Tab-separated table of C-alpha atoms and ligand atoms in Angstrom:
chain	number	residue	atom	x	y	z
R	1	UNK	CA	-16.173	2.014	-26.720
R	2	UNK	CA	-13.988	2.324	-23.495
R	3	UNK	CA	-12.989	-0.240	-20.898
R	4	UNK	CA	-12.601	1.374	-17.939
R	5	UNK	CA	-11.443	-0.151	-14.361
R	6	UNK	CA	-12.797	0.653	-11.112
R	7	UNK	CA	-12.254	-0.947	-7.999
R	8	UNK	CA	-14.277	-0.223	-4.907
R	9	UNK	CA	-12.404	-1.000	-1.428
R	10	UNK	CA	-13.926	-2.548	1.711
R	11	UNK	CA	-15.399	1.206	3.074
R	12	UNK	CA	-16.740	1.223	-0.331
R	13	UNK	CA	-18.699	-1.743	-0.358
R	14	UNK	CA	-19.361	-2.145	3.539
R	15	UNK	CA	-22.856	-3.065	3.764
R	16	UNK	CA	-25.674	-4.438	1.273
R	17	UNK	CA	-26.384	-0.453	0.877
R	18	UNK	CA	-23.092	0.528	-0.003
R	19	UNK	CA	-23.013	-2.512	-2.607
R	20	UNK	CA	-26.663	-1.425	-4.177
R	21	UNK	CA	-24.931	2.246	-4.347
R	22	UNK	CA	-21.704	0.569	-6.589
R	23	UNK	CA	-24.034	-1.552	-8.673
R	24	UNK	CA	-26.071	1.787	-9.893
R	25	UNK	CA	-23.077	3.398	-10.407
R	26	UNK	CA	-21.496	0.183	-11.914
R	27	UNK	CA	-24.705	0.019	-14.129
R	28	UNK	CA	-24.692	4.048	-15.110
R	29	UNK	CA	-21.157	2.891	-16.410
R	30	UNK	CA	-22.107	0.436	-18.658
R	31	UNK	CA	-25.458	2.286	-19.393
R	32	UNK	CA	-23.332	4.780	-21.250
R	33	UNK	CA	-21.816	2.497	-23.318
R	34	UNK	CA	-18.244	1.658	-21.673
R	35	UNK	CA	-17.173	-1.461	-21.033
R	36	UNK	CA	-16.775	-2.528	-17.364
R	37	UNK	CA	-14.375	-4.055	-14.949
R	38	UNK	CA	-14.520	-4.299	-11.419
R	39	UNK	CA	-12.190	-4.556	-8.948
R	40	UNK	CA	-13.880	-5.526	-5.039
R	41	UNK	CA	-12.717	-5.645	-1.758
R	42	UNK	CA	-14.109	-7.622	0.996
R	43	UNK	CA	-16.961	-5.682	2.642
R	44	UNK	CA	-15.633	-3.039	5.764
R	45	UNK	CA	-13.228	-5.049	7.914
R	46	UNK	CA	-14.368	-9.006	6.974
R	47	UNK	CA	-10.761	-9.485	6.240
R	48	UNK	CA	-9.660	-8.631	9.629
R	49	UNK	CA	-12.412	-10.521	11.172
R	50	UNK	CA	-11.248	-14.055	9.100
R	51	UNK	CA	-7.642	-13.391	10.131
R	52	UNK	CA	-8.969	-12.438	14.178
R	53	UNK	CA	-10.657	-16.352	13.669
R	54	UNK	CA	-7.564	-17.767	12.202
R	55	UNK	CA	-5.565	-16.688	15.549
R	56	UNK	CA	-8.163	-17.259	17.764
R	57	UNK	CA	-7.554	-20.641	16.989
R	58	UNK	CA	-3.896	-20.650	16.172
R	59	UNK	CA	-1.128	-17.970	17.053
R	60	UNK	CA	0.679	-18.714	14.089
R	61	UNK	CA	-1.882	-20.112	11.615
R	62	UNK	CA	-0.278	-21.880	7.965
R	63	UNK	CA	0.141	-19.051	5.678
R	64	UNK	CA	-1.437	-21.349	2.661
R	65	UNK	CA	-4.537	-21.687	5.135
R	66	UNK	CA	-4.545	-18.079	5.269
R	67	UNK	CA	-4.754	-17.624	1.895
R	68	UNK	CA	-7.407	-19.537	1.221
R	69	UNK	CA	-9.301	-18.116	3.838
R	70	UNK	CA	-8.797	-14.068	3.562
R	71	UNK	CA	-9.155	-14.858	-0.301
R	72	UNK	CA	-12.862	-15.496	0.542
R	73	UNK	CA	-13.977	-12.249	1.982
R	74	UNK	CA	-13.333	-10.718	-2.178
R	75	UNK	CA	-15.048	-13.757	-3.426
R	76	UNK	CA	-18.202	-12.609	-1.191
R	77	UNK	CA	-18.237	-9.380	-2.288
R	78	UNK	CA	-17.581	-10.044	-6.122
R	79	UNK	CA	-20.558	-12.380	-6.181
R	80	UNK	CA	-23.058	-9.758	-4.217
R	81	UNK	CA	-21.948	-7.220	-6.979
R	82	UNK	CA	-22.917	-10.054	-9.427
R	83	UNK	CA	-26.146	-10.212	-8.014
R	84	UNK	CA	-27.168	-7.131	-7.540
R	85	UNK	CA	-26.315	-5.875	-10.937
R	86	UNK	CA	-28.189	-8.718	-11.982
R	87	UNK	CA	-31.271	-7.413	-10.172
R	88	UNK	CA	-30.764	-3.848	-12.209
R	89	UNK	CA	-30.808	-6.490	-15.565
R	90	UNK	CA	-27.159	-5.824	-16.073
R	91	UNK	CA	-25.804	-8.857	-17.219
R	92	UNK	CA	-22.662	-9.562	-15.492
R	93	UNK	CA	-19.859	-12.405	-13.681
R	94	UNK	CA	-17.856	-12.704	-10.530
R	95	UNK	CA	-14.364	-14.407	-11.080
R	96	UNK	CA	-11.736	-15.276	-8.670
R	97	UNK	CA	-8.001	-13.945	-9.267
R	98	UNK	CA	-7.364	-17.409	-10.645
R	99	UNK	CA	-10.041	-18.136	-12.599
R	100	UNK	CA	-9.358	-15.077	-14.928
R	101	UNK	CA	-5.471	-16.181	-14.756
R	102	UNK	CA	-3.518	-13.772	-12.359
R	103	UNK	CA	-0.800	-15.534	-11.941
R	104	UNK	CA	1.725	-15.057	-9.553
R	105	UNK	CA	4.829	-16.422	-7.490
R	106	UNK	CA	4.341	-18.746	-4.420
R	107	UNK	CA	4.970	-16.144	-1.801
R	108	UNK	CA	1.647	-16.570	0.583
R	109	UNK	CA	0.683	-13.537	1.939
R	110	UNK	CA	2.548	-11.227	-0.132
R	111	UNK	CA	3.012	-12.889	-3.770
R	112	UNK	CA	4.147	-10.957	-6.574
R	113	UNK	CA	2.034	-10.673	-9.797
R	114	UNK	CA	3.773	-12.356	-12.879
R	115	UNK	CA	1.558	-12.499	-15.302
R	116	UNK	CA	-2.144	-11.960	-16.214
R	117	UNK	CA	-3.959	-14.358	-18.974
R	118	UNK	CA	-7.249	-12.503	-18.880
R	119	UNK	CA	-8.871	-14.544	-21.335
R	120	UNK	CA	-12.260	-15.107	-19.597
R	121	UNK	CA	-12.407	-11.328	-19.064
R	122	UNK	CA	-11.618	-10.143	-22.302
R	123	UNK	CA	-14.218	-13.001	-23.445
R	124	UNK	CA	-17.298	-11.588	-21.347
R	125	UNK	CA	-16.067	-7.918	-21.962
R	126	UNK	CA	-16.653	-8.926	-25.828
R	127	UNK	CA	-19.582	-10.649	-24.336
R	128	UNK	CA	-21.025	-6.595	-22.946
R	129	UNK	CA	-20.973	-8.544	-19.678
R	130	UNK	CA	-19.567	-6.799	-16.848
R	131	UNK	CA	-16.825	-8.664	-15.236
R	132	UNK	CA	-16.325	-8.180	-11.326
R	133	UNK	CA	-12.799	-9.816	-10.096
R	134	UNK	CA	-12.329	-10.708	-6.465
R	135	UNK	CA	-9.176	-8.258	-5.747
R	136	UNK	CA	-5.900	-9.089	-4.038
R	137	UNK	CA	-5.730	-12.611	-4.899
R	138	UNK	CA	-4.338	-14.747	-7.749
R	139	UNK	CA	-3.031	-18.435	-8.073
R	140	UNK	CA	1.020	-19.413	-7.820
R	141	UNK	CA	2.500	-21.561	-11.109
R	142	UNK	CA	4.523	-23.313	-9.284
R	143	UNK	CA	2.680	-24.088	-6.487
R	144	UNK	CA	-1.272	-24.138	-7.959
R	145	UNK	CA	-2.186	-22.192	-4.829
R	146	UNK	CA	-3.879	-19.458	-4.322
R	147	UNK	CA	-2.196	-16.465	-2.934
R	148	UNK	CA	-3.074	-13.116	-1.667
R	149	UNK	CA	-0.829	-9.638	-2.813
R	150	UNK	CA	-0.648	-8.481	0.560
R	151	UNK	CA	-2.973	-6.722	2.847
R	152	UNK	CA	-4.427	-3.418	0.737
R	153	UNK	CA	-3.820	-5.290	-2.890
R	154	UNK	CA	-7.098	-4.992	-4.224
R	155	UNK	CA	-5.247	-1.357	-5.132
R	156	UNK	CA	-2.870	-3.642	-7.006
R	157	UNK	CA	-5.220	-5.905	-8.760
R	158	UNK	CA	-7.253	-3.379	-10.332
R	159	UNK	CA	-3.949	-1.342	-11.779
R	160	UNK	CA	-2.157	-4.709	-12.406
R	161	UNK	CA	-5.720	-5.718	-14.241
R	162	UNK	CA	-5.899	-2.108	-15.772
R	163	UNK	CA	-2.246	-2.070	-17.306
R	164	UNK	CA	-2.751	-5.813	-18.923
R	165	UNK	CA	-5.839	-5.122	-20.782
R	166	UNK	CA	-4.812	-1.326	-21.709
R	167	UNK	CA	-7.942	0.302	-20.021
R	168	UNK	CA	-8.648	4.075	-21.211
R	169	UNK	CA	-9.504	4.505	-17.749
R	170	UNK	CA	-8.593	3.091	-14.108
R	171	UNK	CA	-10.718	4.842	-10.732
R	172	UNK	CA	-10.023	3.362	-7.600
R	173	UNK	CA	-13.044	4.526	-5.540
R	174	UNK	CA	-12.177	5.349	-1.509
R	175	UNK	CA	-13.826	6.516	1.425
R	176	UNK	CA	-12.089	10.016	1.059
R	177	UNK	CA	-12.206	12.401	-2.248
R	178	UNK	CA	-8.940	11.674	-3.326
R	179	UNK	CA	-5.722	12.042	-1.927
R	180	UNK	CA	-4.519	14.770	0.575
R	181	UNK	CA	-1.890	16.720	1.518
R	182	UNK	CA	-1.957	14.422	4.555
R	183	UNK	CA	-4.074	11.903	6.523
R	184	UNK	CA	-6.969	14.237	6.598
R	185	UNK	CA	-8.066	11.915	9.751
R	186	UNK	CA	-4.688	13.169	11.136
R	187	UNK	CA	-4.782	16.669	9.656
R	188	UNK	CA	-8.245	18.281	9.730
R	189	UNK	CA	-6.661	21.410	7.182
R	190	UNK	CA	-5.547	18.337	4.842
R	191	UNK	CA	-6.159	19.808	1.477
R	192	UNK	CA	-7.157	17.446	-1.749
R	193	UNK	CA	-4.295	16.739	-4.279
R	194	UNK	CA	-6.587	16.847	-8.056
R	195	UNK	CA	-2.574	16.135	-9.602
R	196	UNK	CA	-0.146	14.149	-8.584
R	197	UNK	CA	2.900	12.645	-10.273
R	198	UNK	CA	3.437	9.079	-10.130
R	199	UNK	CA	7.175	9.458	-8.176
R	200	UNK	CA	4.790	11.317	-5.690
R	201	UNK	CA	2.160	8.902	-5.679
R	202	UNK	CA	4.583	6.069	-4.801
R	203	UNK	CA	6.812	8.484	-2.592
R	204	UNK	CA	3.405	8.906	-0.541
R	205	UNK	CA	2.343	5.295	-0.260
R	206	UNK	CA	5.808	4.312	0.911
R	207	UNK	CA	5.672	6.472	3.331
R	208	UNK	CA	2.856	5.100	4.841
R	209	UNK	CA	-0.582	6.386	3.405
R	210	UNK	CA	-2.778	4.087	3.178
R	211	UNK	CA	-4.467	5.877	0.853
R	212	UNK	CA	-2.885	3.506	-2.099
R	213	UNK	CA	-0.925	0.256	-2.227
R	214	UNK	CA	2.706	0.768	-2.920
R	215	UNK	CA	3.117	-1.341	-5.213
R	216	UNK	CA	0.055	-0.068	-6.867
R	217	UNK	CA	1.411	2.949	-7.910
R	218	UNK	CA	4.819	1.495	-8.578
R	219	UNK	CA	2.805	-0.504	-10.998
R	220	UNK	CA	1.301	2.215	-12.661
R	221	UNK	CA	4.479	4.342	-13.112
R	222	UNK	CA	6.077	1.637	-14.450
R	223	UNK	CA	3.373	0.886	-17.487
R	224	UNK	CA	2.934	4.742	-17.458
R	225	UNK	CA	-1.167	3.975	-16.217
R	226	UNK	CA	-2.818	7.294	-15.283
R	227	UNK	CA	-5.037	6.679	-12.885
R	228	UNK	CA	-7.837	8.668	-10.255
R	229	UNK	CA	-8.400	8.186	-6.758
R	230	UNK	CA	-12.024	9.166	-6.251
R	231	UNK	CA	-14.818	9.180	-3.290
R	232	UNK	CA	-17.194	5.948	-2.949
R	233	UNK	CA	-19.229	8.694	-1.320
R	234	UNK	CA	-19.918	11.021	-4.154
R	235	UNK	CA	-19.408	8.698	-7.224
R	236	UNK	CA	-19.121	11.792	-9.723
R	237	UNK	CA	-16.661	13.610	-7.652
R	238	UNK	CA	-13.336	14.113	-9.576
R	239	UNK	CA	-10.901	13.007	-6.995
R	240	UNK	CA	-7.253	13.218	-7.614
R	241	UNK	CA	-5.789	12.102	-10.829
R	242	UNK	CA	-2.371	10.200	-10.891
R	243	UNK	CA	-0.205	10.305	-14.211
R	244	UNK	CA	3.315	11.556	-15.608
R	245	UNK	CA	2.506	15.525	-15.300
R	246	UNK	CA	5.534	17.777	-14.166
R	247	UNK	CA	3.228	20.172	-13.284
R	248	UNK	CA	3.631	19.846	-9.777
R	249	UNK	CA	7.311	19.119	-9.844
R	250	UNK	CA	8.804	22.397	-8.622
R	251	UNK	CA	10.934	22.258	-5.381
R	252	UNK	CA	7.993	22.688	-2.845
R	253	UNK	CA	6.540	19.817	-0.746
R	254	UNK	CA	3.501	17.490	-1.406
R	255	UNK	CA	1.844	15.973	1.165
R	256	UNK	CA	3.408	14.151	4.287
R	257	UNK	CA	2.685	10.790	5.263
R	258	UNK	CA	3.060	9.050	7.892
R	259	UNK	CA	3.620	5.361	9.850
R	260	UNK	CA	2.926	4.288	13.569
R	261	UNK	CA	4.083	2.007	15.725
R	262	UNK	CA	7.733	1.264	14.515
R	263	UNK	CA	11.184	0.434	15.894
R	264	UNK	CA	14.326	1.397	15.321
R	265	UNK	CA	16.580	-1.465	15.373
R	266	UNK	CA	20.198	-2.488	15.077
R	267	UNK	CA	21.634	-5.721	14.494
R	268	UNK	CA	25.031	-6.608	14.302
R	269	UNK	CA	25.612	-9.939	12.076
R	270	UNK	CA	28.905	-11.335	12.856
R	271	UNK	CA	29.281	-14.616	11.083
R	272	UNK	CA	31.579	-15.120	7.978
R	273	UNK	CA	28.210	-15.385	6.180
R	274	UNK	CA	27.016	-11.987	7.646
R	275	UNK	CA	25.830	-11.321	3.988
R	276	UNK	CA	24.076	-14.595	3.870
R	277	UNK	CA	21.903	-13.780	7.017
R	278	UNK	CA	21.221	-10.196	5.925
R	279	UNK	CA	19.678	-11.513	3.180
R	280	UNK	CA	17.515	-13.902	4.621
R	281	UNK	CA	16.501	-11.271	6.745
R	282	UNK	CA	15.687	-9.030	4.283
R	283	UNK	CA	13.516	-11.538	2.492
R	284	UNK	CA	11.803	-12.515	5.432
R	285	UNK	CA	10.901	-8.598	5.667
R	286	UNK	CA	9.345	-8.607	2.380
R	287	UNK	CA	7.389	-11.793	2.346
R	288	UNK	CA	5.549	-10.341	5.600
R	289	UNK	CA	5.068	-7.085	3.348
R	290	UNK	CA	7.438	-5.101	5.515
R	291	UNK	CA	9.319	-2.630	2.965
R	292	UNK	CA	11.847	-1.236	5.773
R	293	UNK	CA	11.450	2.615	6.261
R	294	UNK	CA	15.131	2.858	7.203
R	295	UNK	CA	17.388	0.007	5.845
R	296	UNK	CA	20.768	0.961	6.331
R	297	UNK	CA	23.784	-1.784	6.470
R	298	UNK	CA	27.069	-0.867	6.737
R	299	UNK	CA	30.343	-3.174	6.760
R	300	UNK	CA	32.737	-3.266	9.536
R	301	UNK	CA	36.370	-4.141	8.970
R	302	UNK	CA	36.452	-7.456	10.502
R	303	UNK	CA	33.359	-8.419	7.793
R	304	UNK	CA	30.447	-8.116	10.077
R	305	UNK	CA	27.409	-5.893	8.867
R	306	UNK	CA	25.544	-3.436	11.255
R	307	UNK	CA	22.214	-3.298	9.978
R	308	UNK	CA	19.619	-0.824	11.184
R	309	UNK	CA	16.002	-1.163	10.665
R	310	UNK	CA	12.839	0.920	10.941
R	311	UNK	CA	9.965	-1.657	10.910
R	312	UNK	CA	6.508	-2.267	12.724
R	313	UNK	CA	7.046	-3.115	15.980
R	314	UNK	CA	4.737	-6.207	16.111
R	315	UNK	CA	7.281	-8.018	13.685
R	316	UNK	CA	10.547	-7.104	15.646
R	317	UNK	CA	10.581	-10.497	18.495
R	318	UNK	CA	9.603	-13.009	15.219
R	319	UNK	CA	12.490	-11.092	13.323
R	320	UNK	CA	15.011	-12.136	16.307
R	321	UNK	CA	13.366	-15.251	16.583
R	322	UNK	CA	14.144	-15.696	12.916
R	323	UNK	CA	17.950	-14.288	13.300
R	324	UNK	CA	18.447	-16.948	15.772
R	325	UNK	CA	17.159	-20.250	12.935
R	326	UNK	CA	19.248	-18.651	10.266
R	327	UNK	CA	22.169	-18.542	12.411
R	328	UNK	CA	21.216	-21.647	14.775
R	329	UNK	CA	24.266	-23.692	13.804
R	330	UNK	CA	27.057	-20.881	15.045
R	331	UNK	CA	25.052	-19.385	18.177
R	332	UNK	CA	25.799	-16.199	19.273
R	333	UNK	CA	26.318	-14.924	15.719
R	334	UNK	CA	23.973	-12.511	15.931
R	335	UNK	CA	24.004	-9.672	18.549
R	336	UNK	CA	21.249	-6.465	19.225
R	337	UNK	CA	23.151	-3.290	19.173
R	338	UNK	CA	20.731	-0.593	20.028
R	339	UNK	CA	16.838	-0.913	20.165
R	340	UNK	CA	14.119	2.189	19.882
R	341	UNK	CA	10.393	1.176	20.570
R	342	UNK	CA	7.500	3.551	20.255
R	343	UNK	CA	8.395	5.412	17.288
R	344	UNK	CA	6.614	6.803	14.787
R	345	UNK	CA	8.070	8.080	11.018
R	346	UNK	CA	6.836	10.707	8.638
R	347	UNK	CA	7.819	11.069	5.357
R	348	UNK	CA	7.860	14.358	3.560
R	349	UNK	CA	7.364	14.133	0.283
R	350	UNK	CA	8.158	16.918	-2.603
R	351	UNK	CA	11.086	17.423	-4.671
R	352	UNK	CA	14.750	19.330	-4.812
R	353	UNK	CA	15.705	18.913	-1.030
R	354	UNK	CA	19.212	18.318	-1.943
R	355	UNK	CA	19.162	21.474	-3.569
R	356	UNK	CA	17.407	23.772	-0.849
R	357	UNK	CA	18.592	22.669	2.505
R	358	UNK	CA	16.291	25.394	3.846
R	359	UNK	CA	13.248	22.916	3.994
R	360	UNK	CA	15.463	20.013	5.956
R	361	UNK	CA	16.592	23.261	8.446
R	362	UNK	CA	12.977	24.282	9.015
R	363	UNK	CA	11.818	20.889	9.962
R	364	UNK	CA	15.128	20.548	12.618
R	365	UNK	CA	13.817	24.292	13.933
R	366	UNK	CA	10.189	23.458	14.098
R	367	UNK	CA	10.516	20.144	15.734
R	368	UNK	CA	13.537	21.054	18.087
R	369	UNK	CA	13.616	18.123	20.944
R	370	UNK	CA	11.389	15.813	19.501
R	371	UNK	CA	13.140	14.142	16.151
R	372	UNK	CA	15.148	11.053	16.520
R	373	UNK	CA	16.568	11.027	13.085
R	374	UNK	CA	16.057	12.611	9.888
R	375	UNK	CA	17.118	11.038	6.393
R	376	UNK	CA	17.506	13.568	3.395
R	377	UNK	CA	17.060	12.766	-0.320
R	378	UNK	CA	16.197	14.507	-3.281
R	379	UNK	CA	12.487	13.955	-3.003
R	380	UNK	CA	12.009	12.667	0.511
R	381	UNK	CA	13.081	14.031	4.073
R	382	UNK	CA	12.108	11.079	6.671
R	383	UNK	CA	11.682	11.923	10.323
R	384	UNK	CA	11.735	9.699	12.988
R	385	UNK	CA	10.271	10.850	16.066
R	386	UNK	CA	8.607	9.271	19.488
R	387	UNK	CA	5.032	8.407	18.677
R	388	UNK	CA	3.280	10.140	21.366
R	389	UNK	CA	4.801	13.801	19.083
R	390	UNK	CA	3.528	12.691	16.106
R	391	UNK	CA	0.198	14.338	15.978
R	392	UNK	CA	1.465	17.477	16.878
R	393	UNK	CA	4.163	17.523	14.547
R	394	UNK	CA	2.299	16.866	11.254
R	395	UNK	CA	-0.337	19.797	12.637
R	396	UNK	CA	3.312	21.845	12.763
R	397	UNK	CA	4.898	20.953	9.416
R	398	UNK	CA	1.692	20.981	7.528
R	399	UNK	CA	1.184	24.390	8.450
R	400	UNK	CA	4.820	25.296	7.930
R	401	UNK	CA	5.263	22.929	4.718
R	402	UNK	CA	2.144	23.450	2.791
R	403	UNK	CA	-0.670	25.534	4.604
R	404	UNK	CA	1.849	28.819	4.220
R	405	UNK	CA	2.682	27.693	1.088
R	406	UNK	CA	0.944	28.947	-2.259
R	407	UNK	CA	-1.748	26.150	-2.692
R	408	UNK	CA	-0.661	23.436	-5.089
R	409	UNK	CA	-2.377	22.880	-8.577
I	501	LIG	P1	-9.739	1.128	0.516
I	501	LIG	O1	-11.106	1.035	1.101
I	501	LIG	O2	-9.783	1.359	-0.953
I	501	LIG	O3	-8.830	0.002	0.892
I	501	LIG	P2	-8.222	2.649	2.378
I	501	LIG	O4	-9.092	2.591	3.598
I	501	LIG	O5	-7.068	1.712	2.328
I	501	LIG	O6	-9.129	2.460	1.097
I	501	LIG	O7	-7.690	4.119	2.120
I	501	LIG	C1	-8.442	5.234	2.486
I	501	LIG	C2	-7.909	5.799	3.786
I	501	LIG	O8	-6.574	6.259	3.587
I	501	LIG	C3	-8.656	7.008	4.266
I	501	LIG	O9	-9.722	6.651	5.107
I	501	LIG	C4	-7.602	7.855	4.971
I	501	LIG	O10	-7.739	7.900	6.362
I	501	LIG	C5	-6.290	7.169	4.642
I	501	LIG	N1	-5.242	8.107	4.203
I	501	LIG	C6	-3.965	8.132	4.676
I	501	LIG	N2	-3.259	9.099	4.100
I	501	LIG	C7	-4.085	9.722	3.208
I	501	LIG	C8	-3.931	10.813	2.289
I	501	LIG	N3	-2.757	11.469	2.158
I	501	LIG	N4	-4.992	11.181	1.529
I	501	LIG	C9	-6.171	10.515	1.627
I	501	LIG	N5	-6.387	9.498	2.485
I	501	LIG	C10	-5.371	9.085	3.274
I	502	LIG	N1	-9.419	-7.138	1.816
I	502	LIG	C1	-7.980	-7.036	1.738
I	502	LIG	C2	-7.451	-6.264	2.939
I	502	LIG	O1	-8.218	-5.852	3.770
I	502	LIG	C3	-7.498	-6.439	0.462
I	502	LIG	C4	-7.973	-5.032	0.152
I	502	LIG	O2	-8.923	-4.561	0.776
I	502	LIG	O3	-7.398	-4.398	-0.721
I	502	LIG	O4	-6.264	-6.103	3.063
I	503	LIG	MG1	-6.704	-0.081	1.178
């Protein structure tokens, strides 16, 4: 008998409808004799409507507050599931990311996982009940609070969930096949990925496709979890499968992704501490969920660090507002050096652009005039460009990148 893992995201489970449509196909599941575990989302956008009502009434609402309201939005869902399989007589039970011990550290809003007990599940697995867990939440150690993995971690639960209880199989079901060569919203001639390699996977959610939590597929790589990405629309649809194969690891590119609304950003930290405030900074980044596109710091002679930033845009005047408390008691320590609003970035994602510069010199040709910057690595080229060119540019380096390139299997 199997366990398999599948967690259905908000598109997935939007309206009573959609959640009737997961509980048959949660129930054909079982049916055939696997055991069950599901992973749910709050329905459509109820997550962004509980934090709209948080600052309606606050601009900067407690982040513990927070938690404990976005955290409800799964709960919801997970208990519909619960009901509605029970009204196909398949015996099931809703937990919370506490009550079936994901434990994590006490960063609200972003909190890492750090452990998962997963005694209750395994219990009502044994049990042939079909457990449903209310994604991207578990409960802090230290703290006893509950905490959310960042917007998107229902991705992570379900992997996180899938890797601690050795599932034969994980499916993370979307409101798109799989994953594309590109945002097929952005891309109409976006073609469906049915391989991918981990390093790609992650290489692609970095980059900004939303497609898959980052740290979901870091996850996965790291406990070597294959995994699919499948449609919520056509449950039987293969989708694209995510796991260790080489196969598509020849110097050619994968899909592009892509980010909006970003700034470029240069700070010069001056005080003798200069390493101190960077890494305040940098920590502040991360427990908003901010995982810089560009993060570049460099040392001047006199000990002061230039440090230049690609992040959103909306967190750039609480980012100076936070450079100014960490260095409150020596003002002026501190200083903007150059400031770009409006940008957009793509990543490119493939492999061997060290070793064929040709793909870096098409890009500069193709996109003459419009690119800010461009960043090359082995398996990445990122592009910075203004972010009124960036639809036109992924229509251009799709066609040039993949579209006139042999199709990729
Ligand atoms: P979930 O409901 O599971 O949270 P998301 O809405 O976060 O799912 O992810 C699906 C969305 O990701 C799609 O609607 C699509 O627009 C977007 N997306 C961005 N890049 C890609 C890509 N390369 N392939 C597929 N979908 C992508
Ligand atoms: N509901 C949460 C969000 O919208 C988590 C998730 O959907 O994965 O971010
Ligand atoms: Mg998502």
């Amino acid at each position: 008998m199997s366990l398999v893992v599948q967690k259905y995201g908000g598109s997935s489970v939007a309206s009573l409808d959609h959640l009737r449509r997961v509980a048959q196909h949660v129930a054909t599941t079982a049916r055939n004799g696997d055991k069950v575990l599901v992973t749910i989302s709050a329905m459509g956008e109820q997550t962004d409507d509980l934090l709209n009502m948080a600052l309606a009434l606050s601009p900067k609402p407690p982040r513990r507050e927070l938690d404990m309201l976005l955290t409800a939005g799964e709960r919801i869902s997970a208990a519909l599931l619960a009901i509605a399989l029970d009204d196909l007589a398949v015996p099931s039970l809703s937990l919370t990311g506490s009550q079936c011990g994901i434990l994590t550290d006490e960063t609200h809003g972003n909190a890492r996982i750090t452990q998962i007990l997963g005694g209750r599940i395994r219990d009502n697995l044994a049990a042939n009940r079909v457990v449903i867990v209310a994604g991207f939440q578990g409960v802090s150690t230290q703290t006893k609070e509950i905490t959310t993995l960042g917007r998107g971690g229902s991705d992570l639960s379900a992997i996180a969930l899938a890797a601690a209880l050795e599932a034969d199989a994980c499916q993370l079901y979307k409101d798109v096949a799989g994953v594309y060569t590109c945002d097929p919203r952005s891309v109409a001639d976006a073609r469906l990925l049915p391989r991918l390699s981990w390093t790609a996977m992650t290489a692609i959610a970095w980059g900004g496709a939303s497609v898959l939590h980052p740290r979901g597929a870091h996850l996965a790589a790291k406990f070597n979890l294959p995994f699919e990405i499948r449609s919520s629309l056509d449950l039987t649809r293969p989708g694209t499968r995510i796991h260790g194969s080489a196969a598509l690891e020849r110097p050619q590119t994968i899909a592009l992704a892509h980010k909006r609304g970003m700034t470029l950003t240069t700070y010069r930290l001056t005080a003798a501490d200069a390493s101190s405030s960077l890494a305040q900074v940098l920590s502040w980044l991360w427990q908003r969920g901010e995982a810089p596109q560009v993060n570049q710091q460099v040392l001047q002679q006199d000990g002061s660090i230039d440090l230049t930033l690609v992040i959103s845009s909306s967190l750039v005047s609480d980012l100076e507002m936070i450079l100014d408390d960490i260095t409150a008691p020596k003002p002026g320590h501190w200083q903007r050096l150059n400031e770009r609003q409006g940008l957009a970035t793509i990543a490119v994602v493939g492999q061997g652009y060290k070793q064929s510069p040709e793909t870096a010199m098409t890009i500069s040709q193709g996109l003459y005039g419009t690119l800010q910057f461009i960043d090359v690595s082995d398996q990445q080229i990122l592009l910075g460009l203004s972010d009124e060119h960036l639809d036109h540019a992924l229509k251009v380096l799709h066609r040039q990148l993949i579209e006139q390139m042999p199709a990729i299997n």
